[in-house]
PDB file of C-alpha atoms and ligand atoms in Angstrom:
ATOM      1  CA  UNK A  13     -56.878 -11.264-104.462  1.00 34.00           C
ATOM      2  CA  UNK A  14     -57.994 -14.582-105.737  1.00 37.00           C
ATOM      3  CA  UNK A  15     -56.491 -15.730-109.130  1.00 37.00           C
ATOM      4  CA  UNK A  16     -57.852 -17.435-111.869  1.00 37.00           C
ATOM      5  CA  UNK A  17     -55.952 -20.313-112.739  1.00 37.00           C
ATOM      6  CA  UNK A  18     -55.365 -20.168-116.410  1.00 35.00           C
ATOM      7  CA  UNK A  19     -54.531 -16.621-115.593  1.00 36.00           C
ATOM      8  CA  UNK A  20     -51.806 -18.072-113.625  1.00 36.00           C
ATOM      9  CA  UNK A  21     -50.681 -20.782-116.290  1.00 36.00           C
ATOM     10  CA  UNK A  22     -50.424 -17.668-118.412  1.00 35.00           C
ATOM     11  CA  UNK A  23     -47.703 -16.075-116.641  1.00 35.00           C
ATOM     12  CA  UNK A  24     -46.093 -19.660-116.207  1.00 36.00           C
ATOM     13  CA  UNK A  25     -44.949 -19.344-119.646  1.00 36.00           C
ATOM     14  CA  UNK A  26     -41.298 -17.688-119.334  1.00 37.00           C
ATOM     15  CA  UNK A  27     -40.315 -20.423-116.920  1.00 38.00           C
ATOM     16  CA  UNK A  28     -41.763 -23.721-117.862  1.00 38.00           C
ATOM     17  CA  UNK A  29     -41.206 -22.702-121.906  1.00 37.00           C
ATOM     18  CA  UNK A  30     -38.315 -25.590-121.333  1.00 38.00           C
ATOM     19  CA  UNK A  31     -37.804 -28.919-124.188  1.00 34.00           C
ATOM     20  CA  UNK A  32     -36.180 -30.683-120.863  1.00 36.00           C
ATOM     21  CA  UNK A  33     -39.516 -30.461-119.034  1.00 37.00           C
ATOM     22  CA  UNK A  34     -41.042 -32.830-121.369  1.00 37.00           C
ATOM     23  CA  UNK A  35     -39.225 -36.282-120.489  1.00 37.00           C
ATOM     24  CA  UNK A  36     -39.733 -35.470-116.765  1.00 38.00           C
ATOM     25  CA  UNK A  37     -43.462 -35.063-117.218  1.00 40.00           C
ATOM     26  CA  UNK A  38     -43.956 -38.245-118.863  1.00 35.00           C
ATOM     27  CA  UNK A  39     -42.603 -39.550-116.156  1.00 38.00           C
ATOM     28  CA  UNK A  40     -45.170 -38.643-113.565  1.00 48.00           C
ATOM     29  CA  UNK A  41     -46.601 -41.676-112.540  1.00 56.00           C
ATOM     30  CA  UNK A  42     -43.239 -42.934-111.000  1.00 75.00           C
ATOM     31  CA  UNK A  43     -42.277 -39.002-109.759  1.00 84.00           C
ATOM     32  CA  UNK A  44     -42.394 -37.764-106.156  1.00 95.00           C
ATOM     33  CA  UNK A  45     -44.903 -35.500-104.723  1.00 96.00           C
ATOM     34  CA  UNK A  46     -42.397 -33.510-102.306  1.00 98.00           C
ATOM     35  CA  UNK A  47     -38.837 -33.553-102.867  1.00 98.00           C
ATOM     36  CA  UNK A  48     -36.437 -32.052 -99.555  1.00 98.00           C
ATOM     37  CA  UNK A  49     -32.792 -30.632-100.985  1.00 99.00           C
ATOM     38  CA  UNK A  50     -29.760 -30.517 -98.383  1.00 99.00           C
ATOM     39  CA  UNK A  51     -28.073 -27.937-100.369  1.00 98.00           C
ATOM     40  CA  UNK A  52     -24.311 -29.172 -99.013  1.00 98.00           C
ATOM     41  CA  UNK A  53     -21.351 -28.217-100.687  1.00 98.00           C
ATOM     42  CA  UNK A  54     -20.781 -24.232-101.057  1.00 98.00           C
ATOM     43  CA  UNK A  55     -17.695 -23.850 -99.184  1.00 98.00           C
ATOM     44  CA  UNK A  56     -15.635 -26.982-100.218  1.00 98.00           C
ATOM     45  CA  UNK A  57     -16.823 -25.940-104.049  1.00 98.00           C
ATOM     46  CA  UNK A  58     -15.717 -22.529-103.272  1.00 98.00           C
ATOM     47  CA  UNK A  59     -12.387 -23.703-101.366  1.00 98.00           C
ATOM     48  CA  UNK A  60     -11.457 -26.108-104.419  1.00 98.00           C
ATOM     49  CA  UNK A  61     -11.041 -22.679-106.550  1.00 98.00           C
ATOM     50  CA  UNK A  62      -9.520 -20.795-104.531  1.00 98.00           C
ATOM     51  CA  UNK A  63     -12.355 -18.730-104.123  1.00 98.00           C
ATOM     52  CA  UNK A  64     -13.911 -17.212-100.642  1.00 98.00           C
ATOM     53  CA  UNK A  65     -16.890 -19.523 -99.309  1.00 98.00           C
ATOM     54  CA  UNK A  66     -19.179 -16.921 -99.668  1.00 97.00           C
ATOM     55  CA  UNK A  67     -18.477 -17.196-103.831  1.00 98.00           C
ATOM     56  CA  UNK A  68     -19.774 -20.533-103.162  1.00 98.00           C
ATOM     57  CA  UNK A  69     -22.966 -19.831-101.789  1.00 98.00           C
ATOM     58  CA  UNK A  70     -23.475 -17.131-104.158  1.00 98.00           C
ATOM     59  CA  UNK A  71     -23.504 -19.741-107.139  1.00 98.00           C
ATOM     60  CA  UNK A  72     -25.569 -22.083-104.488  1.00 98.00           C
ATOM     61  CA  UNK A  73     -28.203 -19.441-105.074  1.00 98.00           C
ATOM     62  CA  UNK A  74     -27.934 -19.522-108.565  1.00 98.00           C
ATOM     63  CA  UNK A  75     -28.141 -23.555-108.611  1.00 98.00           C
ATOM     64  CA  UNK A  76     -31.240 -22.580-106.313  1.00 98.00           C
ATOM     65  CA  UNK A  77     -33.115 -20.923-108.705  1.00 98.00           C
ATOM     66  CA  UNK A  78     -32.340 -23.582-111.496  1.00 98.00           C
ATOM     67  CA  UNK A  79     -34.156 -25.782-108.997  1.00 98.00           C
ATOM     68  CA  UNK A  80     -36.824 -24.213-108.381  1.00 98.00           C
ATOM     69  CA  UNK A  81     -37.667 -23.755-111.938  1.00 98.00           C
ATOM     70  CA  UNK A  82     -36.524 -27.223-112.602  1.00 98.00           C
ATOM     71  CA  UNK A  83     -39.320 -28.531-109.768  1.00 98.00           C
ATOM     72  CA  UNK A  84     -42.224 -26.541-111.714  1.00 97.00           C
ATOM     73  CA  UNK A  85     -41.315 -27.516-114.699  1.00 97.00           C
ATOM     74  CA  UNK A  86     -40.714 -31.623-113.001  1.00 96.00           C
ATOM     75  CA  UNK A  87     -44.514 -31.326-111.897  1.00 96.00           C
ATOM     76  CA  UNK A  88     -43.477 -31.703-107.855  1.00 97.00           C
ATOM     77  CA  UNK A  89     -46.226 -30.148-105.437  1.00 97.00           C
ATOM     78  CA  UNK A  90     -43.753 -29.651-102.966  1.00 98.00           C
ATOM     79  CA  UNK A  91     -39.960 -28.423-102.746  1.00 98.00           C
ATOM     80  CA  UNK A  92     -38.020 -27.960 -99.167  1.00 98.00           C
ATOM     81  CA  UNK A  93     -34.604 -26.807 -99.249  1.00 98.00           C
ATOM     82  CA  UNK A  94     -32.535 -26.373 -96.419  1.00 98.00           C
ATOM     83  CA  UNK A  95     -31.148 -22.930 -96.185  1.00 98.00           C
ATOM     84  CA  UNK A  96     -30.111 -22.486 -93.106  1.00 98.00           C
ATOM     85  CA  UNK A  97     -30.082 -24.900 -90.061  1.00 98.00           C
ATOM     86  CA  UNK A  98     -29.994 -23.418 -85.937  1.00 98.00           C
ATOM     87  CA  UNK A  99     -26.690 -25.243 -85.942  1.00 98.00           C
ATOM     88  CA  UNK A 100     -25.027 -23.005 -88.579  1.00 98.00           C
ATOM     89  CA  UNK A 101     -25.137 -20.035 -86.305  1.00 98.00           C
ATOM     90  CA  UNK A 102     -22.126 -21.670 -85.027  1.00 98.00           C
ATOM     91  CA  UNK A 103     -20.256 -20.586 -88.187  1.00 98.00           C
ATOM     92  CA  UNK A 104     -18.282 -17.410 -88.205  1.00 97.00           C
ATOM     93  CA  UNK A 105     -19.735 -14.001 -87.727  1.00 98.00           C
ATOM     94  CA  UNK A 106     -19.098 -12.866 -91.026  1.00 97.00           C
ATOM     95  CA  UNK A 107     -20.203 -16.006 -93.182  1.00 98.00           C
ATOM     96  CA  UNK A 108     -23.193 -16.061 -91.120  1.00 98.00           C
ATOM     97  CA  UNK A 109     -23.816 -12.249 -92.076  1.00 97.00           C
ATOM     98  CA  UNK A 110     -23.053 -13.323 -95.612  1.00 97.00           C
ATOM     99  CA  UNK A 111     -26.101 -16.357 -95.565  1.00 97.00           C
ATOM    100  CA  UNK A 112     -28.412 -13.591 -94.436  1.00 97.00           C
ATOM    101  CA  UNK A 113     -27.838 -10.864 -96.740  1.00 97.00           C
ATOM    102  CA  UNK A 114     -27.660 -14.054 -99.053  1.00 96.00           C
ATOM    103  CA  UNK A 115     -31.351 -15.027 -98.195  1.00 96.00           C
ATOM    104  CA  UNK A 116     -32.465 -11.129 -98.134  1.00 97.00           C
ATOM    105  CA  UNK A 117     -31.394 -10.228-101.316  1.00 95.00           C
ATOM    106  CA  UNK A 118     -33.028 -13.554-102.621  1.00 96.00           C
ATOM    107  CA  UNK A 119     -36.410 -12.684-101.179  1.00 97.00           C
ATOM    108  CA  UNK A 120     -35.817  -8.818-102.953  1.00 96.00           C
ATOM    109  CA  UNK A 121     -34.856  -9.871-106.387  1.00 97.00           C
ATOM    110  CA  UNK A 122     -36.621 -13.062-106.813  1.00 98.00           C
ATOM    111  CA  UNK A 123     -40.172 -13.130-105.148  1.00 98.00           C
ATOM    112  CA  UNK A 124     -41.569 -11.417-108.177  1.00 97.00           C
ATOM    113  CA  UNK A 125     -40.505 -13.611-110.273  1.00 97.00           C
ATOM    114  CA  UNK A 126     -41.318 -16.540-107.944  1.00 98.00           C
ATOM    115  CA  UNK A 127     -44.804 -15.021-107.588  1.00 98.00           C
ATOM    116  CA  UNK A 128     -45.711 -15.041-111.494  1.00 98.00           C
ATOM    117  CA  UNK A 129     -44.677 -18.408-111.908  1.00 98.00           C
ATOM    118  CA  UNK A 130     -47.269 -19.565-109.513  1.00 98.00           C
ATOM    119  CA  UNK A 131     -45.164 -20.747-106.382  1.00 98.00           C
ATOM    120  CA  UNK A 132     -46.482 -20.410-102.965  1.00 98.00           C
ATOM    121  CA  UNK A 133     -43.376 -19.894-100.270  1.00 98.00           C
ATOM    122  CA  UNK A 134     -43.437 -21.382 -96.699  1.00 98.00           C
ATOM    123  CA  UNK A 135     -40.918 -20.842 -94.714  1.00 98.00           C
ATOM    124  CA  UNK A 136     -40.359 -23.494 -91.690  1.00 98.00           C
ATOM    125  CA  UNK A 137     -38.473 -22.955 -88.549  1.00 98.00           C
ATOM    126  CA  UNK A 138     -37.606 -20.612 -86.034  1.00 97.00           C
ATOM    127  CA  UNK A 139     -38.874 -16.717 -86.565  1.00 95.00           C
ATOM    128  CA  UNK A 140     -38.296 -14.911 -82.847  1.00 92.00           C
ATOM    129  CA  UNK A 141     -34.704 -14.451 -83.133  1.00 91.00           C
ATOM    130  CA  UNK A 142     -34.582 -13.260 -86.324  1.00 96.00           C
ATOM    131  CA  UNK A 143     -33.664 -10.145 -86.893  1.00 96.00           C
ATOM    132  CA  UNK A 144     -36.699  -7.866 -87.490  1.00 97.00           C
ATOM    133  CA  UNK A 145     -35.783  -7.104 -91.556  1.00 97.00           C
ATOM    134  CA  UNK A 146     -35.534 -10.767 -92.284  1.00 97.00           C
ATOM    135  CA  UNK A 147     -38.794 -11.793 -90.290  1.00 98.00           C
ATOM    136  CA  UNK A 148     -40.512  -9.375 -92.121  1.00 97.00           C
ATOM    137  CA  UNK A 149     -39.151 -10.326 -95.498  1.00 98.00           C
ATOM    138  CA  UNK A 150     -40.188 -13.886 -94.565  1.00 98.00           C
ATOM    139  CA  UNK A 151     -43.820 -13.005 -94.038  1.00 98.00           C
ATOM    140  CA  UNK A 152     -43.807 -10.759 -96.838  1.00 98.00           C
ATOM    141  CA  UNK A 153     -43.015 -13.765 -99.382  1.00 98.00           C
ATOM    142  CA  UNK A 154     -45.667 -16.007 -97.292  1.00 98.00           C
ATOM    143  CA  UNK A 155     -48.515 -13.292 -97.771  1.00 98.00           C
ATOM    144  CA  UNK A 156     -47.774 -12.228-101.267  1.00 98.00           C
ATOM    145  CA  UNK A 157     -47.910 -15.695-102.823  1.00 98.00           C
ATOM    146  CA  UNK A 158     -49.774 -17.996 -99.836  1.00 98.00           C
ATOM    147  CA  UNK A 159     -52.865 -18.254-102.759  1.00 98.00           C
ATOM    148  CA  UNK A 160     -50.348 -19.901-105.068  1.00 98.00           C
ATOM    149  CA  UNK A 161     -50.630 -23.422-106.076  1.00 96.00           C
ATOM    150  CA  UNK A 162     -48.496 -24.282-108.897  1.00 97.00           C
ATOM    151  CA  UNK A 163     -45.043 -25.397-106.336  1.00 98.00           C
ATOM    152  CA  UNK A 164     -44.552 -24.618-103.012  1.00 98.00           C
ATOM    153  CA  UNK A 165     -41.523 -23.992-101.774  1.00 98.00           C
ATOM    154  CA  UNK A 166     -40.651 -25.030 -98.363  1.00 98.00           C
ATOM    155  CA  UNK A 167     -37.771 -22.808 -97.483  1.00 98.00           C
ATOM    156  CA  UNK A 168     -36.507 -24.548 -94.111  1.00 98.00           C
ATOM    157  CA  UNK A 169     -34.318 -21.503 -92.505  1.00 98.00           C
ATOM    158  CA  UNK A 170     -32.915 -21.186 -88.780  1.00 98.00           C
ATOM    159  CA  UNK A 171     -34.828 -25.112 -89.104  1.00 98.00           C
ATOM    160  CA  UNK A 172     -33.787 -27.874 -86.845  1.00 98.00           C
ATOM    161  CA  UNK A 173     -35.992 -30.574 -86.566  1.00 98.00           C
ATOM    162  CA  UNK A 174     -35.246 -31.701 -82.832  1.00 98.00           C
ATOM    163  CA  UNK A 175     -36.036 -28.212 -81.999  1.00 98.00           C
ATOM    164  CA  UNK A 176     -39.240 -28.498 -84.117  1.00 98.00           C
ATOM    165  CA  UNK A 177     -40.090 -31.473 -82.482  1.00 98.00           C
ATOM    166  CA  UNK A 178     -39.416 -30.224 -79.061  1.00 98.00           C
ATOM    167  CA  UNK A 179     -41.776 -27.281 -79.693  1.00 98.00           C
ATOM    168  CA  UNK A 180     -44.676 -29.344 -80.608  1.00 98.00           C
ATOM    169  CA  UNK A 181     -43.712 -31.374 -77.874  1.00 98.00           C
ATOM    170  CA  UNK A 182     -44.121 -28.259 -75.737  1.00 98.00           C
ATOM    171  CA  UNK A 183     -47.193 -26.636 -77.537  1.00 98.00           C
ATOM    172  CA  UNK A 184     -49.154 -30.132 -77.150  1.00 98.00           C
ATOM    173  CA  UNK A 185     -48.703 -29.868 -73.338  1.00 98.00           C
ATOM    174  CA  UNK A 186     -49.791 -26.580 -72.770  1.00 98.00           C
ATOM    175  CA  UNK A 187     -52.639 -27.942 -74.546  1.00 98.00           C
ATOM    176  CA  UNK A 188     -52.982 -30.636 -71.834  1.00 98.00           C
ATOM    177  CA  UNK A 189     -52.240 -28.815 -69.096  1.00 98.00           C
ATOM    178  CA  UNK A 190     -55.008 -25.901 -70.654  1.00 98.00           C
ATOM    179  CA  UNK A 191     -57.404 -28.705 -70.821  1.00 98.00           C
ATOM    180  CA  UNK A 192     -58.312 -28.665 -74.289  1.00 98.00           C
ATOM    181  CA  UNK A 193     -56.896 -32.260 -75.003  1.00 98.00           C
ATOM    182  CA  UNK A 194     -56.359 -34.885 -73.323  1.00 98.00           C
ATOM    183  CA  UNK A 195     -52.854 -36.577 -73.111  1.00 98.00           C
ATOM    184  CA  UNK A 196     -54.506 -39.803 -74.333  1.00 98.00           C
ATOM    185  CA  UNK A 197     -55.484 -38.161 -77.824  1.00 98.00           C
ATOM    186  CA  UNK A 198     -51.886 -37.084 -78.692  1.00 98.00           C
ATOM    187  CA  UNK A 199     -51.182 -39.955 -81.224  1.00 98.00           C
ATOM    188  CA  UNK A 200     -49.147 -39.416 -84.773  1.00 97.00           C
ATOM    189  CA  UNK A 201     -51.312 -37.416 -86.852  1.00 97.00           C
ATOM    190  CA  UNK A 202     -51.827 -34.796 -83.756  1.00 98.00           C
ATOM    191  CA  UNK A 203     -48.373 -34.568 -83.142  1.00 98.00           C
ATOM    192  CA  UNK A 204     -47.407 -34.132 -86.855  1.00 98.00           C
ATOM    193  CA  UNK A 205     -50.445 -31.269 -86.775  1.00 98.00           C
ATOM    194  CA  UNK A 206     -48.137 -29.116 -84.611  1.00 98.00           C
ATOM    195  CA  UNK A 207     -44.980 -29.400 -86.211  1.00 98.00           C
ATOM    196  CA  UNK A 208     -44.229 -26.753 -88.810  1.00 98.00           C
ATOM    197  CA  UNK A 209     -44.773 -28.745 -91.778  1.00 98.00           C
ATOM    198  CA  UNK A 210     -48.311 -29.025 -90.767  1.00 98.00           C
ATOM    199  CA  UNK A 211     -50.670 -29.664 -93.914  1.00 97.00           C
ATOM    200  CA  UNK A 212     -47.678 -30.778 -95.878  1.00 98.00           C
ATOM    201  CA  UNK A 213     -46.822 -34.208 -97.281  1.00 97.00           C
ATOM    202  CA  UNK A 214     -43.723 -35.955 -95.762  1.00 97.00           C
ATOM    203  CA  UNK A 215     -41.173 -35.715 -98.094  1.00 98.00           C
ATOM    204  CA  UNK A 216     -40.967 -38.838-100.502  1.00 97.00           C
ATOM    205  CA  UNK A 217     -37.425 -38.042-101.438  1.00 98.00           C
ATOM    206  CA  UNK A 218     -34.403 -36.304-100.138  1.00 98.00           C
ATOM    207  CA  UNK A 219     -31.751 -35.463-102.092  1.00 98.00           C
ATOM    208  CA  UNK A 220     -28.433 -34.081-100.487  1.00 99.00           C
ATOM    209  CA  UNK A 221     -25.178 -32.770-102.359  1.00 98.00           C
ATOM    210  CA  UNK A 222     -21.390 -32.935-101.476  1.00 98.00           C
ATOM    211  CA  UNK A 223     -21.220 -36.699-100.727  1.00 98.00           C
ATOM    212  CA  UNK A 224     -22.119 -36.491 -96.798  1.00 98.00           C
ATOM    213  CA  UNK A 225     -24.366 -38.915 -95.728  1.00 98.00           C
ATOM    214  CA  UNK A 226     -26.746 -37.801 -93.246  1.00 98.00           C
ATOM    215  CA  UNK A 227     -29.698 -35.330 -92.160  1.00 98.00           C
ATOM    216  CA  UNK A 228     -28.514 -32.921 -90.113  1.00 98.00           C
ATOM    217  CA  UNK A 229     -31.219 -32.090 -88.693  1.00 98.00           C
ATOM    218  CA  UNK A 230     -33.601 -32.018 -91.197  1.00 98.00           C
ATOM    219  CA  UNK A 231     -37.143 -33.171 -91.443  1.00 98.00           C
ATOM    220  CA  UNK A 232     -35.904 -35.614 -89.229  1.00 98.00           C
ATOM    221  CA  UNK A 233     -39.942 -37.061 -88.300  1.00 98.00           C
ATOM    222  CA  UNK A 234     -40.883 -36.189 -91.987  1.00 98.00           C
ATOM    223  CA  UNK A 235     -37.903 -38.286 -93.518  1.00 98.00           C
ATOM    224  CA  UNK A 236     -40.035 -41.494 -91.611  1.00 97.00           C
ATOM    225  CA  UNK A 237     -39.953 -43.327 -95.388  1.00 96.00           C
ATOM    226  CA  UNK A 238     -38.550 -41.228 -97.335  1.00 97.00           C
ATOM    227  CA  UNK A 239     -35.746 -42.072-100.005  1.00 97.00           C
ATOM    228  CA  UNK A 240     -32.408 -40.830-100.203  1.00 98.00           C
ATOM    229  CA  UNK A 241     -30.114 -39.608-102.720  1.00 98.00           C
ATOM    230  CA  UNK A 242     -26.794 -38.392-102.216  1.00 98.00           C
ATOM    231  CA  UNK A 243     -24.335 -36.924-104.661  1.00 98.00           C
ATOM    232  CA  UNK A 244     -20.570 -36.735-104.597  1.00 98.00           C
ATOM    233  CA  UNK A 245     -21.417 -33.275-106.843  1.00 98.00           C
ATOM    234  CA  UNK A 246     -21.576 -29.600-104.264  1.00 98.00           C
ATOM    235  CA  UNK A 247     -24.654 -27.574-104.275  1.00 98.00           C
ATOM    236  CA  UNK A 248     -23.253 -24.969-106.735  1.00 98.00           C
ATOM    237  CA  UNK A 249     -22.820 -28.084-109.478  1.00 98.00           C
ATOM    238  CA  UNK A 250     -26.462 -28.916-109.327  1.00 98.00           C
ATOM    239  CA  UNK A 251     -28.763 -28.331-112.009  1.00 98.00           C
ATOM    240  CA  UNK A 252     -31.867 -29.797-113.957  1.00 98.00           C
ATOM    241  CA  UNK A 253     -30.206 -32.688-115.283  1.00 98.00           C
ATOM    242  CA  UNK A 254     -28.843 -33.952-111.938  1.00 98.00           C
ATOM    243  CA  UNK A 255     -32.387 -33.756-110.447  1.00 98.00           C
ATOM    244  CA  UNK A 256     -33.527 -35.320-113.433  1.00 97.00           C
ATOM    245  CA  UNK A 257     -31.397 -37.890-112.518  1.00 97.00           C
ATOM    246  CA  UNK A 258     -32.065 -37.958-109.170  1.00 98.00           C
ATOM    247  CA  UNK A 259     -35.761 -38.496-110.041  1.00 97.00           C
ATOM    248  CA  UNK A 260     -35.571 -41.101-112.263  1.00 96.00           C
ATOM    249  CA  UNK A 261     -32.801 -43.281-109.829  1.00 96.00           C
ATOM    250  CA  UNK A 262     -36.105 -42.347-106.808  1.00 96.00           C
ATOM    251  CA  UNK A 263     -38.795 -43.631-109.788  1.00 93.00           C
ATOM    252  CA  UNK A 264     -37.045 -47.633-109.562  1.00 92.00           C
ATOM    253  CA  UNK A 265     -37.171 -47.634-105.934  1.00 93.00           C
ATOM    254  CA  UNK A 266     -39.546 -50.040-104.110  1.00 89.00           C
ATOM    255  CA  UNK A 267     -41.017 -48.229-101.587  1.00 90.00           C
ATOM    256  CA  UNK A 268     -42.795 -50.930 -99.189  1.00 89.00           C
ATOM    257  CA  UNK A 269     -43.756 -48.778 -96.522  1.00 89.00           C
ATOM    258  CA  UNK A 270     -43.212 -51.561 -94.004  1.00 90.00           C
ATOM    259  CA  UNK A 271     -45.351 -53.807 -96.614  1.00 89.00           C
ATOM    260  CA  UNK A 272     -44.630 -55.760 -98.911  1.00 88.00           C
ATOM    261  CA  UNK A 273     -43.006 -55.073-102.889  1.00 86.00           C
ATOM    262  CA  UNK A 274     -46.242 -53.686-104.794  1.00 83.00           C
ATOM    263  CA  UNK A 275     -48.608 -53.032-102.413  1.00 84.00           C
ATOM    264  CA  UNK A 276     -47.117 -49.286-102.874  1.00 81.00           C
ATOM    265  CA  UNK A 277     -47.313 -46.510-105.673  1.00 74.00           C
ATOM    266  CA  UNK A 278     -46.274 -42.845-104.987  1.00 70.00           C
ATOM    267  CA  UNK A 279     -46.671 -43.403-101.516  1.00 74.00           C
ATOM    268  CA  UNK A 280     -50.069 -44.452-101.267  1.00 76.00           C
ATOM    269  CA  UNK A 281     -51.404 -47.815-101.204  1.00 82.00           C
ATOM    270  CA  UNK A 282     -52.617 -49.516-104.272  1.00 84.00           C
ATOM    271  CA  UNK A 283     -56.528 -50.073-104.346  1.00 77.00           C
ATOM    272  CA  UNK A 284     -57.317 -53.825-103.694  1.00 74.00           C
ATOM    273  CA  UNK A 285     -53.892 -54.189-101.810  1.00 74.00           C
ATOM    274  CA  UNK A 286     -55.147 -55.107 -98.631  1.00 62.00           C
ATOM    275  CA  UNK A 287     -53.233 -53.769 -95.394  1.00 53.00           C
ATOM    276  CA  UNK A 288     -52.831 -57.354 -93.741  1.00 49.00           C
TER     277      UNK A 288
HETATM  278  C1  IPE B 484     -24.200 -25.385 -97.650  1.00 51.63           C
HETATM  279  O1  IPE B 484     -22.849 -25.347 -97.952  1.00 51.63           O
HETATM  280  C2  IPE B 484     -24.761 -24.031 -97.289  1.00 51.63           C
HETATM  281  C3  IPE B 484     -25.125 -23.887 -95.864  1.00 51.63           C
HETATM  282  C4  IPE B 484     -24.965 -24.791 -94.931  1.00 51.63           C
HETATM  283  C5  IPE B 484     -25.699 -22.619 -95.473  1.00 51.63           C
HETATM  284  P1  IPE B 484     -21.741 -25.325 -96.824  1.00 51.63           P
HETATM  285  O2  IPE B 484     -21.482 -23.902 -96.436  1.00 51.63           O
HETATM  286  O3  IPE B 484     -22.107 -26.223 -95.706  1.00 51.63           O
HETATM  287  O4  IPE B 484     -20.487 -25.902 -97.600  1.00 51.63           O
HETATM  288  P2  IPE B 484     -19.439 -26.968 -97.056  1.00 51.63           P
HETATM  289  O5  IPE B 484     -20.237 -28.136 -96.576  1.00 51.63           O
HETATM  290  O6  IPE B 484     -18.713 -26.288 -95.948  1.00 51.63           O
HETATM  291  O7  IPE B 484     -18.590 -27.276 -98.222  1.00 51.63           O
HETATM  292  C1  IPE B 485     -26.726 -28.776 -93.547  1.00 51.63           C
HETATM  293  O1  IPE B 485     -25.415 -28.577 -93.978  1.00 51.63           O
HETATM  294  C2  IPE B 485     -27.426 -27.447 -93.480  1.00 51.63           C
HETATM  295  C3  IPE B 485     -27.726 -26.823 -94.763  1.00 51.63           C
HETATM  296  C4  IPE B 485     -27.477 -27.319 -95.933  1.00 51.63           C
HETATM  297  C5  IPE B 485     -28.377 -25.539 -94.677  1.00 51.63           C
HETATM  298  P1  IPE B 485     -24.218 -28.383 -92.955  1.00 51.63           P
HETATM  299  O2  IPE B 485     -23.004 -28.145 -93.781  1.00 51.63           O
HETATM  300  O3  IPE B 485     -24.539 -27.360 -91.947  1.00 51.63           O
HETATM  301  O4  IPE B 485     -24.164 -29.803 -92.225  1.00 51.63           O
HETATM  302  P2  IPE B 485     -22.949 -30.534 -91.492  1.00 51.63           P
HETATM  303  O5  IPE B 485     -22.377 -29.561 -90.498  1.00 51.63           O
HETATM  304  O6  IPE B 485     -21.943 -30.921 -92.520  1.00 51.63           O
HETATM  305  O7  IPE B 485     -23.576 -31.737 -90.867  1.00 51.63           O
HETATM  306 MG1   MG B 486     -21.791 -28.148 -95.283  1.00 51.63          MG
END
């Protein structure tokens, strides 16, 4: 059913009703479009408490939601977290249990809430070995909010980006070997076209708690020129004023593309700054 948008600013108002909001907004003209979130940190937060891991990622959801809210309220377009990567099925049975009653109870208690406030939910990565229950709880929260357009969230779960890669890899020759393209025409912007970000903005900033330092695996052709931020603090400790923070510390960056310093603003070239 289509929906009017002031309709849909209406029913904004119990999450972006926020003072903090305000600083972030002004900011705009230095803020990023999409931000991507390694959400690192659950278990050692957990661990240094004394607590079971799955305590940790309990409160990880809860410093999810903040997030989320935070993002609306921050303006962004687009928000990826990384939920769950193909690697972490090498954890043990149980915690990996855990993460997926974790992401089902999630989808159950806060797609409603998700829905009103005008997000749109993607979810990117693997579905055919999922289990039935969470594939259709995945395409549940795509259909019931894919004519959204206040945030999207880019929920990256069972994602691994050389897998992703090596499936569009795969899909573009069968496409070859079908004869509907030819291998000459495969060039970027095809290639991105088949990955499962399709239609979405790289990310212009990625943000990853706990204090490691790399990807992981994540958005690893997206992350191209993207900038990074990484935080001593775990996921659980996360909240609006550390991406606040996190935004503003992305908003001094010179972002040159390959160019040179102001030629560049948001990611897209400034007009009258010729590409020499
Ligand atoms: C992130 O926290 C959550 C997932 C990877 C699902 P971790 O569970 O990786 O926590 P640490 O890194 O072990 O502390
Ligand atoms: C990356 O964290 C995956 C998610 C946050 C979902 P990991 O904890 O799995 O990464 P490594 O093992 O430290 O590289
Ligand atoms: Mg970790």
């Amino acid at each position: 059913m289509p929906r009017a948008a002031g309709g849909q600013d209406m029913t904004m108002s119990s999450m972006v009703a926020d003072e903090t909001a305000l600083p972030a907004r002004r900011h705009l003209n230095g803020a990023p479009v999409h931000v991507g979130v390694i959400m690192d940190g659950n278990g050692r937060w957990a661990a240094r408490r004394g607590l079971p891991r799955i305590e940790g990622h309990r409160r990880g959801l809860e410093a999810l939601r903040e997030t989320v809210r935070a993002a609306i309220d921050f303006g962004l377009d687009y928000l990826t977290v990384y939920s769950f990567s193909m690697e972490n099925w090498n954890r043990p049975v149980q915690e990996v249990a855990d993460l997926m009653a974790l992401l089902k109870r999630f989808i159950r208690n806060d797609l409603n809430e998700l829905h009103k406030s005008g997000v749109k939910v993607k979810v990117i990565g693997a579905r055919a070995n999922l289990k039935a229950d969470i594939r259709a709880l995945l395409d549940e929260a795509e259909d019931k909010t894919k004519a959204n357009s206040r945030l999207t969230l880019v929920v990256a779960f069972n994602y691994g980006s050389r897998q992703e890669i090596a499936a569009a890899a795969r899909a573009l020759a069968e496409e070859v070997t079908a004869g509907l393209i030819k291998a000459s025409e495969i060039d970027e912007m095809l290639f991105a076209r088949h990955l499962d970000t399709a239609g979405i903005p790289d990310p212009d900033l990625i943000i990853r708690t706990s204090g490691e330092q790399r990807l992981s695996n994540f958005l690893m052709w997206q992350a191209a020129y993207s900038e990074f931020v990484f935080l001593p603090m775990h996921w659980p400790d996360f909240d609006r004023q550390a991406f606040s923070a996190a935004l503003a510390e992305f908003s001094g960056r010179d972002r040159r593309f390959g160019g040179v310093t102001g030629q560049y603003r948001n990611g897209k070239l400034l007009a009258g700054a010729a590409k020499t």
